[in-house]
Every structure is written in structure tokens, then in C-alpha cells.
mmCIF file with all atom_site columns, C-alpha atoms in Angstrom:
data_model
loop_
_atom_site.group_PDB
_atom_site.id
_atom_site.type_symbol
_atom_site.label_atom_id
_atom_site.label_alt_id
_atom_site.label_comp_id
_atom_site.label_asym_id
_atom_site.label_entity_id
_atom_site.label_seq_id
_atom_site.pdbx_PDB_ins_code
_atom_site.Cartn_x
_atom_site.Cartn_y
_atom_site.Cartn_z
_atom_site.occupancy
_atom_site.B_iso_or_equiv
_atom_site.pdbx_formal_charge
_atom_site.auth_seq_id
_atom_site.auth_comp_id
_atom_site.auth_asym_id
_atom_site.auth_atom_id
_atom_site.pdbx_PDB_model_num
ATOM 1   C CA . VAL A 1 1   ? 0.098   -0.075 0.088  1.00 0.00 ? 29  VAL A CA 1
ATOM 2   C CA . GLN A 1 2   ? 1.131   3.383  -0.917 1.00 0.00 ? 30  GLN A CA 1
ATOM 3   C CA . LEU A 1 3   ? -0.293  6.828  0.254  1.00 0.00 ? 31  LEU A CA 1
ATOM 4   C CA . GLN A 1 4   ? 0.123   9.963  -1.420 1.00 0.00 ? 32  GLN A CA 1
ATOM 5   C CA . ALA A 1 5   ? -0.932  13.280 0.092  1.00 0.00 ? 33  ALA A CA 1
ATOM 6   C CA . SER A 1 6   ? -1.455  16.515 -1.805 1.00 0.00 ? 34  SER A CA 1
ATOM 7   C CA . GLY A 1 7   ? -2.787  19.934 -0.779 1.00 0.00 ? 35  GLY A CA 1
ATOM 8   C CA . GLY A 1 8   ? -1.607  22.304 1.707  1.00 0.00 ? 36  GLY A CA 1
ATOM 9   C CA . GLY A 1 9   ? 0.629   25.258 1.099  1.00 0.00 ? 37  GLY A CA 1
ATOM 10  C CA . LEU A 1 10  ? 0.319   28.608 2.478  1.00 0.00 ? 38  LEU A CA 1
ATOM 11  C CA . VAL A 1 11  ? -2.921  29.989 3.283  1.00 0.00 ? 39  VAL A CA 1
ATOM 12  C CA . GLN A 1 12  ? -4.269  33.273 4.817  1.00 0.00 ? 40  GLN A CA 1
ATOM 13  C CA . ALA A 1 13  ? -6.068  33.120 8.274  1.00 0.00 ? 41  ALA A CA 1
ATOM 14  C CA . GLY A 1 14  ? -9.704  32.782 7.618  1.00 0.00 ? 42  GLY A CA 1
ATOM 15  C CA . GLY A 1 15  ? -9.267  30.999 4.476  1.00 0.00 ? 43  GLY A CA 1
ATOM 16  C CA . SER A 1 16  ? -9.787  27.442 3.389  1.00 0.00 ? 44  SER A CA 1
ATOM 17  C CA . GLY A 1 17  ? -7.550  24.581 2.218  1.00 0.00 ? 45  GLY A CA 1
ATOM 18  C CA . ARG A 1 18  ? -8.075  20.959 1.196  1.00 0.00 ? 46  ARG A CA 1
ATOM 19  C CA . LEU A 1 19  ? -5.797  17.994 1.648  1.00 0.00 ? 47  LEU A CA 1
ATOM 20  C CA . SER A 1 20  ? -6.132  14.589 -0.149 1.00 0.00 ? 48  SER A CA 1
ATOM 21  C CA . CYS A 1 21  ? -4.614  11.464 0.309  1.00 0.00 ? 49  CYS A CA 1
ATOM 22  C CA . LYS A 1 22  ? -4.658  8.554  -2.296 1.00 0.00 ? 50  LYS A CA 1
ATOM 23  C CA . ALA A 1 23  ? -4.136  5.137  -1.738 1.00 0.00 ? 51  ALA A CA 1
ATOM 24  C CA . SER A 1 24  ? -2.573  2.903  -4.223 1.00 0.00 ? 52  SER A CA 1
ATOM 25  C CA . ARG A 1 25  ? -1.787  -0.762 -4.532 1.00 0.00 ? 53  ARG A CA 1
ATOM 26  C CA . ILE A 1 26  ? -4.833  -1.638 -2.565 1.00 0.00 ? 54  ILE A CA 1
ATOM 27  C CA . ILE A 1 27  ? -8.124  -3.186 -3.839 1.00 0.00 ? 55  ILE A CA 1
ATOM 28  C CA . LEU A 1 28  ? -11.363 -1.471 -3.452 1.00 0.00 ? 56  LEU A CA 1
ATOM 29  C CA . SER A 1 29  ? -12.956 -3.581 -0.866 1.00 0.00 ? 57  SER A CA 1
ATOM 30  C CA . VAL A 1 30  ? -9.939  -3.333 1.483  1.00 0.00 ? 58  VAL A CA 1
ATOM 31  C CA . PHE A 1 31  ? -10.104 0.445  1.138  1.00 0.00 ? 59  PHE A CA 1
ATOM 32  C CA . THR A 1 32  ? -13.574 0.688  2.026  1.00 0.00 ? 60  THR A CA 1
ATOM 33  C CA . GLY A 1 33  ? -13.091 -1.510 5.015  1.00 0.00 ? 61  GLY A CA 1
ATOM 34  C CA . SER A 1 34  ? -10.453 0.581  6.391  1.00 0.00 ? 62  SER A CA 1
ATOM 35  C CA . ASP A 1 35  ? -10.234 3.394  8.777  1.00 0.00 ? 63  ASP A CA 1
ATOM 36  C CA . MET A 1 36  ? -8.578  6.587  7.932  1.00 0.00 ? 64  MET A CA 1
ATOM 37  C CA . ALA A 1 37  ? -7.587  9.842  9.586  1.00 0.00 ? 65  ALA A CA 1
ATOM 38  C CA . TRP A 1 38  ? -5.559  13.023 9.525  1.00 0.00 ? 66  TRP A CA 1
ATOM 39  C CA . TYR A 1 39  ? -2.904  13.791 12.204 1.00 0.00 ? 67  TYR A CA 1
ATOM 40  C CA . ARG A 1 40  ? -0.821  17.051 12.241 1.00 0.00 ? 68  ARG A CA 1
ATOM 41  C CA . GLN A 1 41  ? 2.444   17.813 14.001 1.00 0.00 ? 69  GLN A CA 1
ATOM 42  C CA . THR A 1 42  ? 4.284   20.804 14.977 1.00 0.00 ? 70  THR A CA 1
ATOM 43  C CA . PRO A 1 43  ? 8.035   21.200 15.654 1.00 0.00 ? 71  PRO A CA 1
ATOM 44  C CA . GLY A 1 44  ? 8.679   19.815 19.336 1.00 0.00 ? 72  GLY A CA 1
ATOM 45  C CA . ASN A 1 45  ? 5.224   18.396 19.690 1.00 0.00 ? 73  ASN A CA 1
ATOM 46  C CA . GLN A 1 46  ? 3.823   14.919 19.401 1.00 0.00 ? 74  GLN A CA 1
ATOM 47  C CA . ARG A 1 47  ? 1.618   14.266 16.314 1.00 0.00 ? 75  ARG A CA 1
ATOM 48  C CA . GLU A 1 48  ? -1.991  14.667 17.088 1.00 0.00 ? 76  GLU A CA 1
ATOM 49  C CA . LEU A 1 49  ? -5.300  13.420 15.872 1.00 0.00 ? 77  LEU A CA 1
ATOM 50  C CA . VAL A 1 50  ? -7.102  15.992 13.694 1.00 0.00 ? 78  VAL A CA 1
ATOM 51  C CA . ALA A 1 51  ? -10.047 13.717 12.237 1.00 0.00 ? 79  ALA A CA 1
ATOM 52  C CA . SER A 1 52  ? -10.723 10.236 11.612 1.00 0.00 ? 80  SER A CA 1
ATOM 53  C CA . SER A 1 53  ? -13.246 8.269  9.770  1.00 0.00 ? 81  SER A CA 1
ATOM 54  C CA . THR A 1 54  ? -14.147 4.444  10.361 1.00 0.00 ? 82  THR A CA 1
ATOM 55  C CA . SER A 1 55  ? -15.289 2.320  7.889  1.00 0.00 ? 83  SER A CA 1
ATOM 56  C CA . GLY A 1 56  ? -18.481 2.255  9.286  1.00 0.00 ? 84  GLY A CA 1
ATOM 57  C CA . GLY A 1 57  ? -18.874 6.099  8.457  1.00 0.00 ? 85  GLY A CA 1
ATOM 58  C CA . VAL A 1 58  ? -18.152 7.268  11.995 1.00 0.00 ? 86  VAL A CA 1
ATOM 59  C CA . THR A 1 59  ? -16.255 10.716 12.036 1.00 0.00 ? 87  THR A CA 1
ATOM 60  C CA . THR A 1 60  ? -14.561 12.325 14.869 1.00 0.00 ? 88  THR A CA 1
ATOM 61  C CA . TYR A 1 61  ? -12.867 15.460 15.261 1.00 0.00 ? 89  TYR A CA 1
ATOM 62  C CA . ALA A 1 62  ? -10.215 17.225 17.581 1.00 0.00 ? 90  ALA A CA 1
ATOM 63  C CA . ASP A 1 63  ? -12.115 19.985 19.761 1.00 0.00 ? 91  ASP A CA 1
ATOM 64  C CA . SER A 1 64  ? -9.822  22.498 18.078 1.00 0.00 ? 92  SER A CA 1
ATOM 65  C CA . VAL A 1 65  ? -11.161 21.878 14.666 1.00 0.00 ? 93  VAL A CA 1
ATOM 66  C CA . LYS A 1 66  ? -14.901 21.037 15.253 1.00 0.00 ? 94  LYS A CA 1
ATOM 67  C CA . GLY A 1 67  ? -17.219 22.996 12.783 1.00 0.00 ? 95  GLY A CA 1
ATOM 68  C CA . ARG A 1 68  ? -14.395 23.909 10.787 1.00 0.00 ? 96  ARG A CA 1
ATOM 69  C CA . PHE A 1 69  ? -12.792 20.864 9.283  1.00 0.00 ? 97  PHE A CA 1
ATOM 70  C CA . VAL A 1 70  ? -14.631 18.005 7.583  1.00 0.00 ? 98  VAL A CA 1
ATOM 71  C CA . ILE A 1 71  ? -13.224 14.397 6.703  1.00 0.00 ? 99  ILE A CA 1
ATOM 72  C CA . SER A 1 72  ? -14.645 12.667 3.906  1.00 0.00 ? 100 SER A CA 1
ATOM 73  C CA . ARG A 1 73  ? -13.928 9.679  1.753  1.00 0.00 ? 101 ARG A CA 1
ATOM 74  C CA . ASP A 1 74  ? -14.162 9.045  -1.917 1.00 0.00 ? 102 ASP A CA 1
ATOM 75  C CA . ASN A 1 75  ? -14.092 5.219  -2.207 1.00 0.00 ? 103 ASN A CA 1
ATOM 76  C CA . ALA A 1 76  ? -14.246 5.029  -5.797 1.00 0.00 ? 104 ALA A CA 1
ATOM 77  C CA . LYS A 1 77  ? -11.139 7.095  -5.819 1.00 0.00 ? 105 LYS A CA 1
ATOM 78  C CA . LYS A 1 78  ? -9.336  5.510  -2.831 1.00 0.00 ? 106 LYS A CA 1
ATOM 79  C CA . THR A 1 79  ? -8.939  8.899  -1.407 1.00 0.00 ? 107 THR A CA 1
ATOM 80  C CA . VAL A 1 80  ? -9.439  10.364 2.157  1.00 0.00 ? 108 VAL A CA 1
ATOM 81  C CA . ASN A 1 81  ? -9.969  14.228 2.159  1.00 0.00 ? 109 ASN A CA 1
ATOM 82  C CA . LEU A 1 82  ? -9.741  17.067 4.726  1.00 0.00 ? 110 LEU A CA 1
ATOM 83  C CA . GLN A 1 83  ? -11.621 20.262 3.771  1.00 0.00 ? 111 GLN A CA 1
ATOM 84  C CA . MET A 1 84  ? -10.176 22.882 6.268  1.00 0.00 ? 112 MET A CA 1
ATOM 85  C CA . ASN A 1 85  ? -12.217 26.068 6.587  1.00 0.00 ? 113 ASN A CA 1
ATOM 86  C CA . SER A 1 86  ? -11.688 29.384 8.607  1.00 0.00 ? 114 SER A CA 1
ATOM 87  C CA . LEU A 1 87  ? -8.068  28.745 8.979  1.00 0.00 ? 115 LEU A CA 1
ATOM 88  C CA . LYS A 1 88  ? -6.306  29.936 11.900 1.00 0.00 ? 116 LYS A CA 1
ATOM 89  C CA . PRO A 1 89  ? -2.374  30.528 12.429 1.00 0.00 ? 117 PRO A CA 1
ATOM 90  C CA . GLU A 1 90  ? -2.556  27.899 15.084 1.00 0.00 ? 118 GLU A CA 1
ATOM 91  C CA . ASP A 1 91  ? -3.416  25.269 12.546 1.00 0.00 ? 119 ASP A CA 1
ATOM 92  C CA . THR A 1 92  ? 0.027   25.541 10.914 1.00 0.00 ? 120 THR A CA 1
ATOM 93  C CA . ALA A 1 93  ? 1.595   22.166 10.844 1.00 0.00 ? 121 ALA A CA 1
ATOM 94  C CA . VAL A 1 94  ? 2.710   19.352 8.841  1.00 0.00 ? 122 VAL A CA 1
ATOM 95  C CA . TYR A 1 95  ? -0.334  17.190 8.334  1.00 0.00 ? 123 TYR A CA 1
ATOM 96  C CA . TYR A 1 96  ? -0.346  13.461 7.831  1.00 0.00 ? 124 TYR A CA 1
ATOM 97  C CA . CYS A 1 97  ? -2.825  10.978 6.516  1.00 0.00 ? 125 CYS A CA 1
ATOM 98  C CA . TYR A 1 98  ? -3.031  7.685  8.266  1.00 0.00 ? 126 TYR A CA 1
ATOM 99  C CA . TYR A 1 99  ? -4.862  4.318  6.959  1.00 0.00 ? 127 TYR A CA 1
ATOM 100 C CA . LYS A 1 100 ? -5.384  1.317  9.277  1.00 0.00 ? 128 LYS A CA 1
ATOM 101 C CA . ILE A 1 101 ? -5.673  -1.554 6.616  1.00 0.00 ? 129 ILE A CA 1
ATOM 102 C CA . MET A 1 102 ? -6.232  -4.861 7.847  1.00 0.00 ? 130 MET A CA 1
ATOM 103 C CA . GLY A 1 103 ? -4.585  -4.355 11.326 1.00 0.00 ? 131 GLY A CA 1
ATOM 104 C CA . ARG A 1 104 ? -1.636  -2.475 9.825  1.00 0.00 ? 132 ARG A CA 1
ATOM 105 C CA . ASP A 1 105 ? -0.771  1.002  10.177 1.00 0.00 ? 133 ASP A CA 1
ATOM 106 C CA . TYR A 1 106 ? 0.158   3.362  6.999  1.00 0.00 ? 134 TYR A CA 1
ATOM 107 C CA . TRP A 1 107 ? 1.345   6.878  6.791  1.00 0.00 ? 135 TRP A CA 1
ATOM 108 C CA . GLY A 1 108 ? 1.500   9.333  4.169  1.00 0.00 ? 136 GLY A CA 1
ATOM 109 C CA . GLN A 1 109 ? 4.553   11.566 3.587  1.00 0.00 ? 137 GLN A CA 1
ATOM 110 C CA . GLY A 1 110 ? 3.285   14.768 5.335  1.00 0.00 ? 138 GLY A CA 1
ATOM 111 C CA . THR A 1 111 ? 2.142   17.959 3.713  1.00 0.00 ? 139 THR A CA 1
ATOM 112 C CA . GLN A 1 112 ? 2.764   21.344 5.206  1.00 0.00 ? 140 GLN A CA 1
ATOM 113 C CA . VAL A 1 113 ? 0.074   24.004 5.719  1.00 0.00 ? 141 VAL A CA 1
ATOM 114 C CA . THR A 1 114 ? 1.042   27.172 6.831  1.00 0.00 ? 142 THR A CA 1
ATOM 115 C CA . VAL A 1 115 ? -1.597  29.727 8.088  1.00 0.00 ? 143 VAL A CA 1
ATOM 116 C CA . SER A 1 116 ? -0.645  33.393 8.025  1.00 0.00 ? 144 SER A CA 1
ATOM 117 C CA . SER A 1 117 ? -2.111  36.058 10.313 1.00 0.00 ? 145 SER A CA 1
#
């Protein structure tokens, strides 16, 4: 399984951004049965969970992003997305996609999101 993250970059505070993470080398039935999430990490800090989506369709969000971020999955494209709205400078971080596939953990390469004030 390979994960390729895209999106991110420099955004002004109050703006929006969208991250995507496409899985390859995985059959569709396995993809749809997987749990997925987005994490983020800032220098000197541990990676923190931002949003998650289970195979059963349950989504959860960190309190800091509730009401602003939306995680979604496009099974046909084998992609998980993170729509980020009303961005704040404190959202600045490297964002990582995460898939749990058949009990194994897979991470994307990380993509930088920088929110300027």
C-alpha cells in the first residue's frame, strides 16, 4: 500500500484549504473496510489526531477543529480528504494521512500547511 498526500501550502487566516490522500496498490474492498485519519504535528510536539473516519462511517474531530474541518472519503477514488475552513495560524503544522488497513498502520509523507495571520 502506498499513500500520496497532496494539498496544503500557504493560506491566509480565515481562508480554506483541502488536503487529499490517495491510496494505491490496494483493492477497493480492502480500502472501504479501512479506518482513516488525518494527524498533524508541529516542531517539538507529538503528532495529534485531527479527524478520523471509520469504515462504518463514523467521524470524529479534535475539539480544536470541530465545526471548521470536515473529513470525507471517496471510495471510488480510494482517497480521504480533509476540508479545512476558517483556518487559524495555530492550524499551521505538517499534516499526515493515516490508514489502518487489515490491522497495519500506514502513513502518508506529510504535507505542510502554513496559515499566515
